[in-house]
Coordinates of C-alpha atoms in Angstrom, one line a residue:
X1 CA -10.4 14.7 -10.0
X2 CA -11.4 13.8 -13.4
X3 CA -8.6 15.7 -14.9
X4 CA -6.1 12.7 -13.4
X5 CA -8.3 9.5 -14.8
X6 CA -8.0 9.0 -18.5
X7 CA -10.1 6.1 -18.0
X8 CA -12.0 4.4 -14.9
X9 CA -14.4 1.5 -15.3
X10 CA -15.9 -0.4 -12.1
X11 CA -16.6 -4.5 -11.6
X12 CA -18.8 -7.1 -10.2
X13 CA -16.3 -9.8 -10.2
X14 CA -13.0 -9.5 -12.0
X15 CA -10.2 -11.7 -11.6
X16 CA -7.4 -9.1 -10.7
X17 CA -8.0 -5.4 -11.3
X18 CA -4.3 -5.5 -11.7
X19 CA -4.4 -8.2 -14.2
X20 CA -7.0 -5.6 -15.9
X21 CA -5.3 -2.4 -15.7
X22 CA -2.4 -4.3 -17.1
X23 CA -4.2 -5.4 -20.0
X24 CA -5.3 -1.9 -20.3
X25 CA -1.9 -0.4 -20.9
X26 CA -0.6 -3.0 -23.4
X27 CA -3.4 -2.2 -25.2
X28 CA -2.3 1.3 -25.5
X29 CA -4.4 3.0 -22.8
X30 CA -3.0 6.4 -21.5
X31 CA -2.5 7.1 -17.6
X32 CA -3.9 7.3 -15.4
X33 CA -6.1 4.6 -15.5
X34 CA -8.3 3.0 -12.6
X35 CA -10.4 -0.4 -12.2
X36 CA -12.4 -1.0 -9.5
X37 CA -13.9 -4.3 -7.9
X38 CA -17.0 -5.6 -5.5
X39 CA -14.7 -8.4 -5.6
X40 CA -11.9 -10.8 -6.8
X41 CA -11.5 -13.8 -8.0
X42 CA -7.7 -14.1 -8.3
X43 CA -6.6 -11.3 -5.8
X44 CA -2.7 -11.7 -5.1
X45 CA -0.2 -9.5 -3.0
X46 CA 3.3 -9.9 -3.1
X47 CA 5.4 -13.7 -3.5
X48 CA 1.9 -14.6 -4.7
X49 CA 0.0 -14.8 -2.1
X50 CA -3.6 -14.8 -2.3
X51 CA -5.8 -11.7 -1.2
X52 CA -9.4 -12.6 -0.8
X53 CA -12.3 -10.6 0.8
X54 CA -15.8 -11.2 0.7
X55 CA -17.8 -9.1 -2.1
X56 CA -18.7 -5.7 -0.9
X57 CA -16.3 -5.9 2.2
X58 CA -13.4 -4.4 1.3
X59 CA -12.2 -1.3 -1.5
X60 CA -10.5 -3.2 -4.6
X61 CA -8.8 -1.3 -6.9
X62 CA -5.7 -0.7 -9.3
X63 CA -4.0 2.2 -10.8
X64 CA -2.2 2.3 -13.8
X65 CA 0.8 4.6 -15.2
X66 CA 3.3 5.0 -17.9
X67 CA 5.8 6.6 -15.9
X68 CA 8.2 7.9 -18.6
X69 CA 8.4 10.9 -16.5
X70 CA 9.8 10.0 -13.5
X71 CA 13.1 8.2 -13.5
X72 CA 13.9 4.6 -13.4
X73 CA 14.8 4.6 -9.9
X74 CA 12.2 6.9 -8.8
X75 CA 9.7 4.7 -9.8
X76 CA 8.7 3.3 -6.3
X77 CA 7.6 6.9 -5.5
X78 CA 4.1 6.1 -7.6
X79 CA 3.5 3.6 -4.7
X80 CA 4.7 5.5 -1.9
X81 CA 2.4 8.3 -3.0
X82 CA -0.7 5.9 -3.7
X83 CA -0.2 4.7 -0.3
X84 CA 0.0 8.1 1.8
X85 CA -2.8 8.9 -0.2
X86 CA -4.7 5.8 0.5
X87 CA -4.1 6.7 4.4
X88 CA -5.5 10.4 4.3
X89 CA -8.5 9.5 2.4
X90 CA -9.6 6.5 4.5
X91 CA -8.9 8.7 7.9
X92 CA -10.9 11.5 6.7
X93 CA -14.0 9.3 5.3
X94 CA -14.1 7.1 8.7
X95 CA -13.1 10.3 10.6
X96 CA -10.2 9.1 12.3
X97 CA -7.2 10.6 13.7
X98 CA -4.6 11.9 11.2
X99 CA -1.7 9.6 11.5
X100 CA -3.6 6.4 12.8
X101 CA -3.1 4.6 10.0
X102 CA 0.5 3.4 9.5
X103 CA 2.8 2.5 6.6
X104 CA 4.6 -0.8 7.8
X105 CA 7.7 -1.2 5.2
X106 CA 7.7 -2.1 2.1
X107 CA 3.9 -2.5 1.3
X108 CA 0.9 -2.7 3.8
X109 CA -1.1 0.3 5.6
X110 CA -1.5 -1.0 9.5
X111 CA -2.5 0.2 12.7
X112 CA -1.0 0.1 16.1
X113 CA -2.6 -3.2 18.2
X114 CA -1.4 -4.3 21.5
X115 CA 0.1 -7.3 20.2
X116 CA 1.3 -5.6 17.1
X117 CA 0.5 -4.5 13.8
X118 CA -2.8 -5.2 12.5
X119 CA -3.3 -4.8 8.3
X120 CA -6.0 -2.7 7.2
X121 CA -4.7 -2.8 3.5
X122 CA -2.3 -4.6 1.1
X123 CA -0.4 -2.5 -1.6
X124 CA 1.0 -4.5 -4.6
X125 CA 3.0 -2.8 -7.3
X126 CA 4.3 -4.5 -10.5
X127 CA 6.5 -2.7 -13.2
X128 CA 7.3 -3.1 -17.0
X129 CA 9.5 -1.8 -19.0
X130 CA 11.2 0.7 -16.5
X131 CA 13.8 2.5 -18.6
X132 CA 12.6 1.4 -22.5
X133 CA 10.6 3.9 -24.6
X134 CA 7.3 2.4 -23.0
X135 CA 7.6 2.3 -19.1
X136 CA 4.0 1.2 -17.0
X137 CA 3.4 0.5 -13.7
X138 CA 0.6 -0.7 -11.6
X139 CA -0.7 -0.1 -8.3
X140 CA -3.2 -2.1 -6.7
X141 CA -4.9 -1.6 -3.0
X142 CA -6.7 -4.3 -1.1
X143 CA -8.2 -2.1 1.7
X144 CA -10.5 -3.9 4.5
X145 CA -13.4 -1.6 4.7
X146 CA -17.3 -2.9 5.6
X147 CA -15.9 -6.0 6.6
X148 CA -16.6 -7.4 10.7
X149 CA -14.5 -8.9 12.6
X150 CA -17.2 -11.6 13.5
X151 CA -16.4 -12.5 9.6
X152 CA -12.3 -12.1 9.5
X153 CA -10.8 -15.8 8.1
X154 CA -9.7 -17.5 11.8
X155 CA -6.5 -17.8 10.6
X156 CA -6.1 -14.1 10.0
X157 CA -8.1 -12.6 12.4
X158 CA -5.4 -11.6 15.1
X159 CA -3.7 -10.2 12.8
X160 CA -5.8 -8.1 10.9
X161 CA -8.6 -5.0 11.1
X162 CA -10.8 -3.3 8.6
X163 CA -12.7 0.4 8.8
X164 CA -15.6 -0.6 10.5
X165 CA -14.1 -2.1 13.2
X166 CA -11.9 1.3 13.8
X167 CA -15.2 3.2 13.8
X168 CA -17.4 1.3 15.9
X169 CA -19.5 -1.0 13.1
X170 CA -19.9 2.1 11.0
X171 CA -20.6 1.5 7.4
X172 CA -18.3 3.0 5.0
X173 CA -19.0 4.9 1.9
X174 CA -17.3 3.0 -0.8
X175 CA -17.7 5.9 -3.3
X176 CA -16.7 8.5 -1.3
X177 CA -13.6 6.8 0.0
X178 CA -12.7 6.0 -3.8
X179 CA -13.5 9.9 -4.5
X180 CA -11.1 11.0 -1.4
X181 CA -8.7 9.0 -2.9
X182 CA -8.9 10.3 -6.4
X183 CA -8.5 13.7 -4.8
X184 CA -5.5 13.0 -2.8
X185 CA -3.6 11.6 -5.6
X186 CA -4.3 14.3 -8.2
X187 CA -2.2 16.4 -5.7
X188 CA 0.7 13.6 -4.9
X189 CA 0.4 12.8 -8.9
X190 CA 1.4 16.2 -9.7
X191 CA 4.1 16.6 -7.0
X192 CA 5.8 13.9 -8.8
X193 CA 5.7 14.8 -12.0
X194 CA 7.0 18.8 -11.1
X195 CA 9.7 16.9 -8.9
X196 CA 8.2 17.1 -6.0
X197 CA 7.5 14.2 -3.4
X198 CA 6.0 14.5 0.2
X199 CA 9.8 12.5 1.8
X200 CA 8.0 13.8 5.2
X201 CA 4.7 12.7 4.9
X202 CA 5.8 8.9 4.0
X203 CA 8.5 8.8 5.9
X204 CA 6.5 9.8 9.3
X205 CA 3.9 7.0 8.8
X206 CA 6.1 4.2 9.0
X207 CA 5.5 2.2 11.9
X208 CA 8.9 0.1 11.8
X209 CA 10.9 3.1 12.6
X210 CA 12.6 2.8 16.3
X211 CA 11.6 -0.5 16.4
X212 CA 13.2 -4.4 16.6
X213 CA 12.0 -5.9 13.2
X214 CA 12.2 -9.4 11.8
X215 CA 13.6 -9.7 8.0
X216 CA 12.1 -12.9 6.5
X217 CA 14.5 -14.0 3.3
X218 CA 13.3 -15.2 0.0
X219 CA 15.2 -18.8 1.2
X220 CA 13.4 -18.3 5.1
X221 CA 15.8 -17.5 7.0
X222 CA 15.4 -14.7 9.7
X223 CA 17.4 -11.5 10.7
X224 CA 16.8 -9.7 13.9
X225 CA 17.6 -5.9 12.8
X226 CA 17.0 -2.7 14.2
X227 CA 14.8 0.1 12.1
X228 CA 15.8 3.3 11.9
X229 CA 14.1 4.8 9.0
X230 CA 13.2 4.6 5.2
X231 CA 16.1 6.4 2.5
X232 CA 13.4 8.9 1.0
X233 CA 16.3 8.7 -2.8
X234 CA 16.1 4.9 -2.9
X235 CA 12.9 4.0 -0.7
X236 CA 14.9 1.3 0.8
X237 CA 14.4 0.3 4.5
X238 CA 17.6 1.7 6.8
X239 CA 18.6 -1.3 9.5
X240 CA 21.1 -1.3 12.1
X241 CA 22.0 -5.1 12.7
X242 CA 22.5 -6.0 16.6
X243 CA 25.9 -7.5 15.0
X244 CA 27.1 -4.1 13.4
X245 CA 28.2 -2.9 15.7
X246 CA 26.6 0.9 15.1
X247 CA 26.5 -0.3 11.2
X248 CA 23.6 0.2 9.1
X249 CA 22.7 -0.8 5.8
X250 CA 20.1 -0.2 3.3
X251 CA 17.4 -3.2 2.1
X252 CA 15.7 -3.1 -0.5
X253 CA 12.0 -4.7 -1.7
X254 CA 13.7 -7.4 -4.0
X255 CA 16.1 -8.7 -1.0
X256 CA 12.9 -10.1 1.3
X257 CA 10.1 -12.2 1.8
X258 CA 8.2 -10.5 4.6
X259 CA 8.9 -7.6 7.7
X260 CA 7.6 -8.2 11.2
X261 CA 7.8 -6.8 14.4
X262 CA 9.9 -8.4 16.9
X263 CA 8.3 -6.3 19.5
X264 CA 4.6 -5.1 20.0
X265 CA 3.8 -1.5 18.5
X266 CA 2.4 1.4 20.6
X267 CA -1.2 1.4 20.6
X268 CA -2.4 4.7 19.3
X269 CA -6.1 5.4 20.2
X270 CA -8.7 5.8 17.3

């Protein structure tokens, strides 16, 4: 574990751990490097939305690389790995079922609801540099943990879940979630750089697969599509469109807004 972390400091309050891990590297700080939070001030996820939790109720964090060693357009594998490895740990600390938590395309770890998908976690990656002498990357994780639903913002609540209410109002050990983690990632962290990357293991978490999906376009407007899987080169999302006919086609993270299902997931037991 403390052979991956070149550096890890923990917060109070920060801002954004990603705004700090950021800092970190273009002040010349090697990988990997971690920053943890009780809470933010400035928490965003993707298109800039907000990510807020109260302090204490959820695991805040960022990761930082210089990725030099992994090509350009293998670069999304960092977050596909921190996210599996997100998963494991957080099953085997709150002693859930392998496989409960799902990966729902391009950035969010959910579990199956009866209406749906609820979010248990936000992933947000931003990249610099990708193919210039100075590459970095950083990976942050909003993951609901002691928080109860009794305290879930109204406007999010039927939508979303958090640790302690998969376990029954257990509390949750922040540390040794955040040392699970560590763990995990050492081993996904060296796949990678050997060449090696778990296509199974992140492929088989992702809960859009099979299913009717609703693509939301930077401009709003929706597409109906069918998911068949994820392309384990590009990590691009494979659709069939109900007007192709048998067609499919690959989207990528740059080409949407937001995914949702168009028809309620399975409920898998906990």
């Amino acid at each position: 574990m403390t052979d991956l972390l070149a550096r890890r400091e923990c917060f109070a309050v920060v801002g954004s751990t990603n705004d700090v891990v950021r800092g970190w590297l273009a002040d010349g700080t090697p990988e990997v490097c971690l920053a943890v939070a009780d809470e933010q001030t400035s928490g965003r996820g993707r298109e800039g939305r907000s990510w807020v939790a109260p302090a204490g109720a959820a695991l805040l964090l960022s990761l930082g690389f210089r990725p030099s060693w992994l090509a350009p357009e293998r670069v999304w594998r960092l977050a596909a790995v921190v996210t599996v490895a997100m998963a494991e740990a957080a099953e085997s600390i709150a002693g859930l079922a392998a496989g409960v938590i799902h990966l729902k395309w391009p950035n969010d770890l959910v579990v199956a609801g009866p209406g749906g998908a609820l979010k248990l976690a936000g992933i947000l990656g931003e990249t610099d540099g990708l193919g210039g002498p100075d590459p970095r990357a950083v990976i942050g994780i909003g993951l609901n943990t002691d928080w109860p639903a009794t305290a879930f913002p109204a406007d999010l609540a039927p939508s979303m879940t958090s640790l302690r209410e998969m376990t029954g109002d257990r509390p949750i050990d922040h540390d040794a979630l955040l040392d699970a983690l560590i763990d995990r990632l050492a081993v996904g962290i060296e796949g990678l750089r050997g060449g090696r990357f778990d296509e199974t293991g992140w492929a088989d978490r992702q809960l859009t697969t099979g299913r009717w999906i609703d693509i939301v376009a930077p401009d709003g407007s929706v597409a109906s599509v069918r998911a068949l899987g994820v392309d384990t080169g590009s990590g691009a999302l494979v659709v069939a469109d109900r007007e192709a006919a048998g067609g499919t086609r690959n989207v990528i993270v740059g080409e949407i807004r937001h995914v949702r299902l168009a028809e309620p997931a399975i409920r898998v037991g906990v």
